[in-house]
mmCIF file with all atom_site columns, C-alpha atoms and ligand atoms in Angstrom:
data_model
loop_
_atom_site.group_PDB
_atom_site.id
_atom_site.type_symbol
_atom_site.label_atom_id
_atom_site.label_alt_id
_atom_site.label_comp_id
_atom_site.label_asym_id
_atom_site.label_entity_id
_atom_site.label_seq_id
_atom_site.pdbx_PDB_ins_code
_atom_site.Cartn_x
_atom_site.Cartn_y
_atom_site.Cartn_z
_atom_site.occupancy
_atom_site.B_iso_or_equiv
_atom_site.pdbx_formal_charge
_atom_site.auth_seq_id
_atom_site.auth_comp_id
_atom_site.auth_asym_id
_atom_site.auth_atom_id
_atom_site.pdbx_PDB_model_num
ATOM   1   C CA  . MET A 1 1   ? -22.819 -107.972 61.488 1.00 0.00 ? 5   MET A CA  1
ATOM   2   C CA  . ALA A 1 2   ? -23.246 -105.597 58.543 1.00 0.00 ? 6   ALA A CA  1
ATOM   3   C CA  . ILE A 1 3   ? -26.632 -104.516 59.927 1.00 0.00 ? 7   ILE A CA  1
ATOM   4   C CA  . ILE A 1 4   ? -25.171 -103.803 63.369 1.00 0.00 ? 8   ILE A CA  1
ATOM   5   C CA  . ARG A 1 5   ? -22.398 -101.775 61.744 1.00 0.00 ? 9   ARG A CA  1
ATOM   6   C CA  . LYS A 1 6   ? -25.000 -99.875  59.710 1.00 0.00 ? 10  LYS A CA  1
ATOM   7   C CA  . ILE A 1 7   ? -27.082 -99.124  62.814 1.00 0.00 ? 11  ILE A CA  1
ATOM   8   C CA  . LEU A 1 8   ? -24.006 -97.986  64.752 1.00 0.00 ? 12  LEU A CA  1
ATOM   9   C CA  . GLY A 1 9   ? -23.023 -95.761  61.835 1.00 0.00 ? 13  GLY A CA  1
ATOM   10  C CA  . LEU A 1 10  ? -26.485 -94.178  61.762 1.00 0.00 ? 14  LEU A CA  1
ATOM   11  C CA  . LEU A 1 11  ? -26.368 -93.611  65.530 1.00 0.00 ? 15  LEU A CA  1
ATOM   12  C CA  . ILE A 1 12  ? -22.965 -91.936  65.226 1.00 0.00 ? 16  ILE A CA  1
ATOM   13  C CA  . LEU A 1 13  ? -24.290 -89.656  62.493 1.00 0.00 ? 17  LEU A CA  1
ATOM   14  C CA  . PHE A 1 14  ? -27.442 -88.889  64.472 1.00 0.00 ? 18  PHE A CA  1
ATOM   15  C CA  . PHE A 1 15  ? -25.612 -87.941  67.688 1.00 0.00 ? 19  PHE A CA  1
ATOM   16  C CA  . ASN A 1 16  ? -23.038 -86.012  65.718 1.00 0.00 ? 20  ASN A CA  1
ATOM   17  C CA  . TRP A 1 17  ? -25.868 -84.051  64.121 1.00 0.00 ? 21  TRP A CA  1
ATOM   18  C CA  . VAL A 1 18  ? -27.674 -83.444  67.442 1.00 0.00 ? 22  VAL A CA  1
ATOM   19  C CA  . PHE A 1 19  ? -24.504 -82.332  69.197 1.00 0.00 ? 23  PHE A CA  1
ATOM   20  C CA  . THR A 1 20  ? -22.867 -80.471  66.338 1.00 0.00 ? 24  THR A CA  1
ATOM   21  C CA  . PRO A 1 21  ? -20.263 -78.152  67.853 1.00 0.00 ? 25  PRO A CA  1
ATOM   22  C CA  . ARG A 1 22  ? -20.372 -74.441  67.167 1.00 0.00 ? 26  ARG A CA  1
ATOM   23  C CA  . GLY A 1 23  ? -17.599 -73.034  65.063 1.00 0.00 ? 27  GLY A CA  1
ATOM   24  C CA  . ILE A 1 24  ? -15.532 -70.119  66.330 1.00 0.00 ? 28  ILE A CA  1
ATOM   25  C CA  . LYS A 1 25  ? -16.031 -66.747  64.646 1.00 0.00 ? 29  LYS A CA  1
ATOM   26  C CA  . ARG A 1 26  ? -13.005 -64.951  63.293 1.00 0.00 ? 30  ARG A CA  1
ATOM   27  C CA  . ASP A 1 27  ? -12.587 -61.608  61.606 1.00 0.00 ? 31  ASP A CA  1
ATOM   28  C CA  . ALA A 1 28  ? -13.292 -62.059  57.898 1.00 0.00 ? 32  ALA A CA  1
ATOM   29  C CA  . ASP A 1 29  ? -9.723  -61.292  56.822 1.00 0.00 ? 33  ASP A CA  1
ATOM   30  C CA  . ILE A 1 30  ? -8.229  -63.781  59.291 1.00 0.00 ? 34  ILE A CA  1
ATOM   31  C CA  . GLN A 1 31  ? -10.731 -66.449  58.206 1.00 0.00 ? 35  GLN A CA  1
ATOM   32  C CA  . ALA A 1 32  ? -9.876  -65.763  54.562 1.00 0.00 ? 36  ALA A CA  1
ATOM   33  C CA  . THR A 1 33  ? -6.155  -66.284  55.288 1.00 0.00 ? 37  THR A CA  1
ATOM   34  C CA  . ILE A 1 34  ? -6.900  -69.530  57.101 1.00 0.00 ? 38  ILE A CA  1
ATOM   35  C CA  . ASP A 1 35  ? -9.204  -70.682  54.278 1.00 0.00 ? 39  ASP A CA  1
ATOM   36  C CA  . GLU A 1 36  ? -6.365  -70.109  51.833 1.00 0.00 ? 40  GLU A CA  1
ATOM   37  C CA  . GLN A 1 37  ? -4.057  -72.273  53.960 1.00 0.00 ? 41  GLN A CA  1
ATOM   38  C CA  . THR A 1 38  ? -6.606  -75.024  54.552 1.00 0.00 ? 42  THR A CA  1
ATOM   39  C CA  . GLY A 1 39  ? -7.295  -75.034  50.810 1.00 0.00 ? 43  GLY A CA  1
ATOM   40  C CA  . LYS A 1 40  ? -4.065  -77.024  50.590 1.00 0.00 ? 44  LYS A CA  1
ATOM   41  C CA  . LEU A 1 41  ? -5.507  -79.775  52.788 1.00 0.00 ? 45  LEU A CA  1
ATOM   42  C CA  . ALA A 1 42  ? -7.925  -82.607  52.075 1.00 0.00 ? 46  ALA A CA  1
ATOM   43  C CA  . LEU A 1 43  ? -9.386  -85.080  54.527 1.00 0.00 ? 47  LEU A CA  1
ATOM   44  C CA  . TYR A 1 44  ? -9.867  -88.614  53.223 1.00 0.00 ? 48  TYR A CA  1
ATOM   45  C CA  . GLN A 1 45  ? -12.632 -90.107  55.291 1.00 0.00 ? 49  GLN A CA  1
ATOM   46  C CA  . TYR A 1 46  ? -16.112 -91.544  55.286 1.00 0.00 ? 50  TYR A CA  1
ATOM   47  C CA  . ALA A 1 47  ? -19.272 -90.289  56.903 1.00 0.00 ? 51  ALA A CA  1
ATOM   48  C CA  . ALA A 1 48  ? -19.945 -92.791  59.676 1.00 0.00 ? 52  ALA A CA  1
ATOM   49  C CA  . CYS A 1 49  ? -16.376 -93.577  60.731 1.00 0.00 ? 53  CYS A CA  1
ATOM   50  C CA  . PRO A 1 50  ? -16.104 -92.521  64.413 1.00 0.00 ? 54  PRO A CA  1
ATOM   51  C CA  . PHE A 1 51  ? -12.466 -91.417  64.039 1.00 0.00 ? 55  PHE A CA  1
ATOM   52  C CA  . CYS A 1 52  ? -13.439 -89.299  61.025 1.00 0.00 ? 56  CYS A CA  1
ATOM   53  C CA  . VAL A 1 53  ? -16.328 -87.794  62.979 1.00 0.00 ? 57  VAL A CA  1
ATOM   54  C CA  . LYS A 1 54  ? -13.847 -86.866  65.724 1.00 0.00 ? 58  LYS A CA  1
ATOM   55  C CA  . VAL A 1 55  ? -11.655 -85.029  63.203 1.00 0.00 ? 59  VAL A CA  1
ATOM   56  C CA  . ARG A 1 56  ? -14.613 -83.351  61.467 1.00 0.00 ? 60  ARG A CA  1
ATOM   57  C CA  . ARG A 1 57  ? -15.872 -82.108  64.843 1.00 0.00 ? 61  ARG A CA  1
ATOM   58  C CA  . ALA A 1 58  ? -12.443 -80.613  65.611 1.00 0.00 ? 62  ALA A CA  1
ATOM   59  C CA  . MET A 1 59  ? -12.521 -78.913  62.185 1.00 0.00 ? 63  MET A CA  1
ATOM   60  C CA  . LYS A 1 60  ? -15.995 -77.574  62.877 1.00 0.00 ? 64  LYS A CA  1
ATOM   61  C CA  . ARG A 1 61  ? -15.030 -76.261  66.339 1.00 0.00 ? 65  ARG A CA  1
ATOM   62  C CA  . GLN A 1 62  ? -12.149 -74.343  64.780 1.00 0.00 ? 66  GLN A CA  1
ATOM   63  C CA  . SER A 1 63  ? -14.130 -73.308  61.661 1.00 0.00 ? 67  SER A CA  1
ATOM   64  C CA  . LEU A 1 64  ? -11.571 -74.935  59.395 1.00 0.00 ? 68  LEU A CA  1
ATOM   65  C CA  . ASN A 1 65  ? -12.892 -75.318  55.876 1.00 0.00 ? 69  ASN A CA  1
ATOM   66  C CA  . ILE A 1 66  ? -11.150 -78.448  54.638 1.00 0.00 ? 70  ILE A CA  1
ATOM   67  C CA  . GLU A 1 67  ? -12.310 -80.434  51.636 1.00 0.00 ? 71  GLU A CA  1
ATOM   68  C CA  . THR A 1 68  ? -13.462 -83.927  52.579 1.00 0.00 ? 72  THR A CA  1
ATOM   69  C CA  . ARG A 1 69  ? -13.120 -86.846  50.179 1.00 0.00 ? 73  ARG A CA  1
ATOM   70  C CA  . ASP A 1 70  ? -15.267 -89.891  50.843 1.00 0.00 ? 74  ASP A CA  1
ATOM   71  C CA  . VAL A 1 71  ? -13.295 -93.065  50.175 1.00 0.00 ? 75  VAL A CA  1
ATOM   72  C CA  . LYS A 1 72  ? -16.420 -95.245  50.386 1.00 0.00 ? 76  LYS A CA  1
ATOM   73  C CA  . ARG A 1 73  ? -18.395 -93.376  47.771 1.00 0.00 ? 77  ARG A CA  1
ATOM   74  C CA  . CYS A 1 74  ? -15.676 -92.151  45.472 1.00 0.00 ? 78  CYS A CA  1
ATOM   75  C CA  . ASN A 1 75  ? -13.340 -94.563  43.671 1.00 0.00 ? 79  ASN A CA  1
ATOM   76  C CA  . THR A 1 76  ? -10.985 -91.754  42.708 1.00 0.00 ? 80  THR A CA  1
ATOM   77  C CA  . ALA A 1 77  ? -10.571 -90.720  46.353 1.00 0.00 ? 81  ALA A CA  1
ATOM   78  C CA  . ARG A 1 78  ? -9.948  -94.331  47.336 1.00 0.00 ? 82  ARG A CA  1
ATOM   79  C CA  . GLU A 1 79  ? -7.288  -94.725  44.648 1.00 0.00 ? 83  GLU A CA  1
ATOM   80  C CA  . GLN A 1 80  ? -5.651  -91.424  45.595 1.00 0.00 ? 84  GLN A CA  1
ATOM   81  C CA  . LEU A 1 81  ? -5.467  -92.494  49.235 1.00 0.00 ? 85  LEU A CA  1
ATOM   82  C CA  . LEU A 1 82  ? -3.966  -95.871  48.403 1.00 0.00 ? 86  LEU A CA  1
ATOM   83  C CA  . ALA A 1 83  ? -1.466  -94.462  45.926 1.00 0.00 ? 87  ALA A CA  1
ATOM   84  C CA  . GLY A 1 84  ? -0.457  -91.494  48.069 1.00 0.00 ? 88  GLY A CA  1
ATOM   85  C CA  . GLY A 1 85  ? -0.854  -92.605  51.664 1.00 0.00 ? 89  GLY A CA  1
ATOM   86  C CA  . GLY A 1 86  ? -0.189  -96.270  51.021 1.00 0.00 ? 90  GLY A CA  1
ATOM   87  C CA  . ASP A 1 87  ? -2.911  -97.550  53.303 1.00 0.00 ? 91  ASP A CA  1
ATOM   88  C CA  . LEU A 1 88  ? -6.686  -97.717  52.849 1.00 0.00 ? 92  LEU A CA  1
ATOM   89  C CA  . LYS A 1 89  ? -7.332  -96.381  56.323 1.00 0.00 ? 93  LYS A CA  1
ATOM   90  C CA  . VAL A 1 90  ? -9.256  -93.286  57.389 1.00 0.00 ? 94  VAL A CA  1
ATOM   91  C CA  . PRO A 1 91  ? -9.068  -90.576  58.482 1.00 0.00 ? 95  PRO A CA  1
ATOM   92  C CA  . CYS A 1 92  ? -6.047  -89.413  56.545 1.00 0.00 ? 96  CYS A CA  1
ATOM   93  C CA  . LEU A 1 93  ? -5.108  -85.789  55.972 1.00 0.00 ? 97  LEU A CA  1
ATOM   94  C CA  . ARG A 1 94  ? -3.397  -84.879  52.708 1.00 0.00 ? 98  ARG A CA  1
ATOM   95  C CA  . ILE A 1 95  ? -1.124  -81.927  53.349 1.00 0.00 ? 99  ILE A CA  1
ATOM   96  C CA  . GLU A 1 96  ? 0.335   -80.028  50.425 1.00 0.00 ? 100 GLU A CA  1
ATOM   97  C CA  . ASP A 1 97  ? 3.253   -77.846  51.435 1.00 0.00 ? 101 ASP A CA  1
ATOM   98  C CA  . LYS A 1 98  ? 4.185   -74.510  49.873 1.00 0.00 ? 102 LYS A CA  1
ATOM   99  C CA  . ASP A 1 99  ? 6.893   -76.196  47.808 1.00 0.00 ? 103 ASP A CA  1
ATOM   100 C CA  . GLY A 1 100 ? 4.295   -78.605  46.375 1.00 0.00 ? 104 GLY A CA  1
ATOM   101 C CA  . SER A 1 101 ? 5.470   -81.643  48.357 1.00 0.00 ? 105 SER A CA  1
ATOM   102 C CA  . VAL A 1 102 ? 2.697   -83.787  49.777 1.00 0.00 ? 106 VAL A CA  1
ATOM   103 C CA  . ASN A 1 103 ? 2.463   -85.547  53.138 1.00 0.00 ? 107 ASN A CA  1
ATOM   104 C CA  . TRP A 1 104 ? -0.183  -88.005  54.186 1.00 0.00 ? 108 TRP A CA  1
ATOM   105 C CA  . MET A 1 105 ? -1.068  -88.018  57.875 1.00 0.00 ? 109 MET A CA  1
ATOM   106 C CA  . TYR A 1 106 ? -2.972  -90.932  59.419 1.00 0.00 ? 110 TYR A CA  1
ATOM   107 C CA  . GLU A 1 107 ? -4.283  -91.185  63.010 1.00 0.00 ? 111 GLU A CA  1
ATOM   108 C CA  . SER A 1 108 ? -7.145  -88.953  64.126 1.00 0.00 ? 112 SER A CA  1
ATOM   109 C CA  . SER A 1 109 ? -5.271  -87.661  67.198 1.00 0.00 ? 113 SER A CA  1
ATOM   110 C CA  . ASP A 1 110 ? -2.225  -86.691  65.132 1.00 0.00 ? 114 ASP A CA  1
ATOM   111 C CA  . ILE A 1 111 ? -4.450  -84.922  62.611 1.00 0.00 ? 115 ILE A CA  1
ATOM   112 C CA  . ILE A 1 112 ? -6.257  -82.979  65.338 1.00 0.00 ? 116 ILE A CA  1
ATOM   113 C CA  . ASN A 1 113 ? -2.943  -82.025  66.974 1.00 0.00 ? 117 ASN A CA  1
ATOM   114 C CA  . TYR A 1 114 ? -1.651  -80.851  63.600 1.00 0.00 ? 118 TYR A CA  1
ATOM   115 C CA  . LEU A 1 115 ? -4.756  -78.737  62.958 1.00 0.00 ? 119 LEU A CA  1
ATOM   116 C CA  . GLU A 1 116 ? -4.791  -77.272  66.441 1.00 0.00 ? 120 GLU A CA  1
ATOM   117 C CA  . SER A 1 117 ? -1.116  -76.394  66.412 1.00 0.00 ? 121 SER A CA  1
ATOM   118 C CA  . ASN A 1 118 ? -1.279  -74.812  62.954 1.00 0.00 ? 122 ASN A CA  1
ATOM   119 C CA  . PHE A 1 119 ? -4.639  -73.098  62.799 1.00 0.00 ? 123 PHE A CA  1
ATOM   120 C CA  . VAL A 1 120 ? -5.911  -72.362  66.268 1.00 0.00 ? 124 VAL A CA  1
ATOM   121 C CA  . ALA A 1 121 ? -5.829  -68.654  66.950 1.00 0.00 ? 125 ALA A CA  1
ATOM   122 C CA  . PRO A 1 122 ? -3.453  -67.642  69.712 1.00 0.00 ? 126 PRO A CA  1
ATOM   123 C CA  . VAL A 1 123 ? -5.180  -66.676  72.918 1.00 0.00 ? 127 VAL A CA  1
ATOM   124 C CA  . ARG A 1 124 ? -5.226  -62.929  73.400 1.00 0.00 ? 128 ARG A CA  1
ATOM   125 C CA  . THR A 1 125 ? -3.793  -61.856  76.700 1.00 0.00 ? 129 THR A CA  1
ATOM   126 C CA  . THR A 1 126 ? -4.224  -58.492  78.268 1.00 0.00 ? 130 THR A CA  1
ATOM   127 C CA  . THR A 1 127 ? -1.524  -57.005  80.401 1.00 0.00 ? 131 THR A CA  1
ATOM   128 C CA  . THR A 1 128 ? -2.027  -54.450  83.064 1.00 0.00 ? 132 THR A CA  1
ATOM   129 C CA  . ALA A 1 129 ? 0.542   -51.748  83.693 1.00 0.00 ? 133 ALA A CA  1
HETATM 130 N N1  . GSH B 2 .   ? -6.265  -95.213  65.373 1.00 0.00 ? 205 GSH B N1  1
HETATM 131 C C1  . GSH B 2 .   ? -6.865  -94.799  64.135 1.00 0.00 ? 205 GSH B C1  1
HETATM 132 C C2  . GSH B 2 .   ? -8.028  -95.718  63.832 1.00 0.00 ? 205 GSH B C2  1
HETATM 133 C C3  . GSH B 2 .   ? -8.581  -95.491  62.446 1.00 0.00 ? 205 GSH B C3  1
HETATM 134 C C4  . GSH B 2 .   ? -9.460  -96.633  61.982 1.00 0.00 ? 205 GSH B C4  1
HETATM 135 O O1  . GSH B 2 .   ? -9.496  -97.710  62.585 1.00 0.00 ? 205 GSH B O1  1
HETATM 136 N N2  . GSH B 2 .   ? -10.208 -96.384  60.928 1.00 0.00 ? 205 GSH B N2  1
HETATM 137 C C5  . GSH B 2 .   ? -11.032 -97.416  60.335 1.00 0.00 ? 205 GSH B C5  1
HETATM 138 C C6  . GSH B 2 .   ? -12.368 -96.846  59.897 1.00 0.00 ? 205 GSH B C6  1
HETATM 139 S S1  . GSH B 2 .   ? -13.360 -96.366  61.291 1.00 0.00 ? 205 GSH B S1  1
HETATM 140 C C7  . GSH B 2 .   ? -10.340 -97.928  59.088 1.00 0.00 ? 205 GSH B C7  1
HETATM 141 O O2  . GSH B 2 .   ? -9.961  -97.169  58.220 1.00 0.00 ? 205 GSH B O2  1
HETATM 142 N N3  . GSH B 2 .   ? -10.154 -99.236  59.042 1.00 0.00 ? 205 GSH B N3  1
HETATM 143 C C8  . GSH B 2 .   ? -9.520  -99.868  57.898 1.00 0.00 ? 205 GSH B C8  1
HETATM 144 C C9  . GSH B 2 .   ? -8.201  -100.446 58.259 1.00 0.00 ? 205 GSH B C9  1
HETATM 145 O O3  . GSH B 2 .   ? -7.805  -100.370 59.435 1.00 0.00 ? 205 GSH B O3  1
HETATM 146 O O4  . GSH B 2 .   ? -7.559  -100.976 57.376 1.00 0.00 ? 205 GSH B O4  1
HETATM 147 C C10 . GSH B 2 .   ? -7.289  -93.337  64.242 1.00 0.00 ? 205 GSH B C10 1
HETATM 148 O O5  . GSH B 2 .   ? -7.492  -92.862  65.374 1.00 0.00 ? 205 GSH B O5  1
HETATM 149 O O6  . GSH B 2 .   ? -7.377  -92.667  63.216 1.00 0.00 ? 205 GSH B O6  1
#
């Protein structure tokens, strides 16, 4: 069972590598502002988790530079997740608000929705007179 899981994990990583999405390009000043905001976020995850891959791909598509903390390799990250989020489940996004309060968001789809609604650039529309 462990071997099958290992093989599946390697396949996920391989296909993720082959089909790595392209990140969007922003003006440097806009990207710097977004980097400052995403500096307050951290994704607790591990490499071969398919739900974590889904979130990392969404981050890559939107060129969101978010620190990732591997709960399989790093005991500190694992303890932080358990103490803060309450559940040893990944992915989990740690969100530090401006006032210093911290929220822990589980569920890959919720995390992606949060990222897309907070950091995706508005679509430019042109109007004709
Ligand atoms: N519905 C969740 C599924 C997450 C999930 O099942 N993650 C697995 C790793 S791939 C996990 O952390 N399992 C441990 C547990 O459920 O306690 C999501 O979309 O984020």
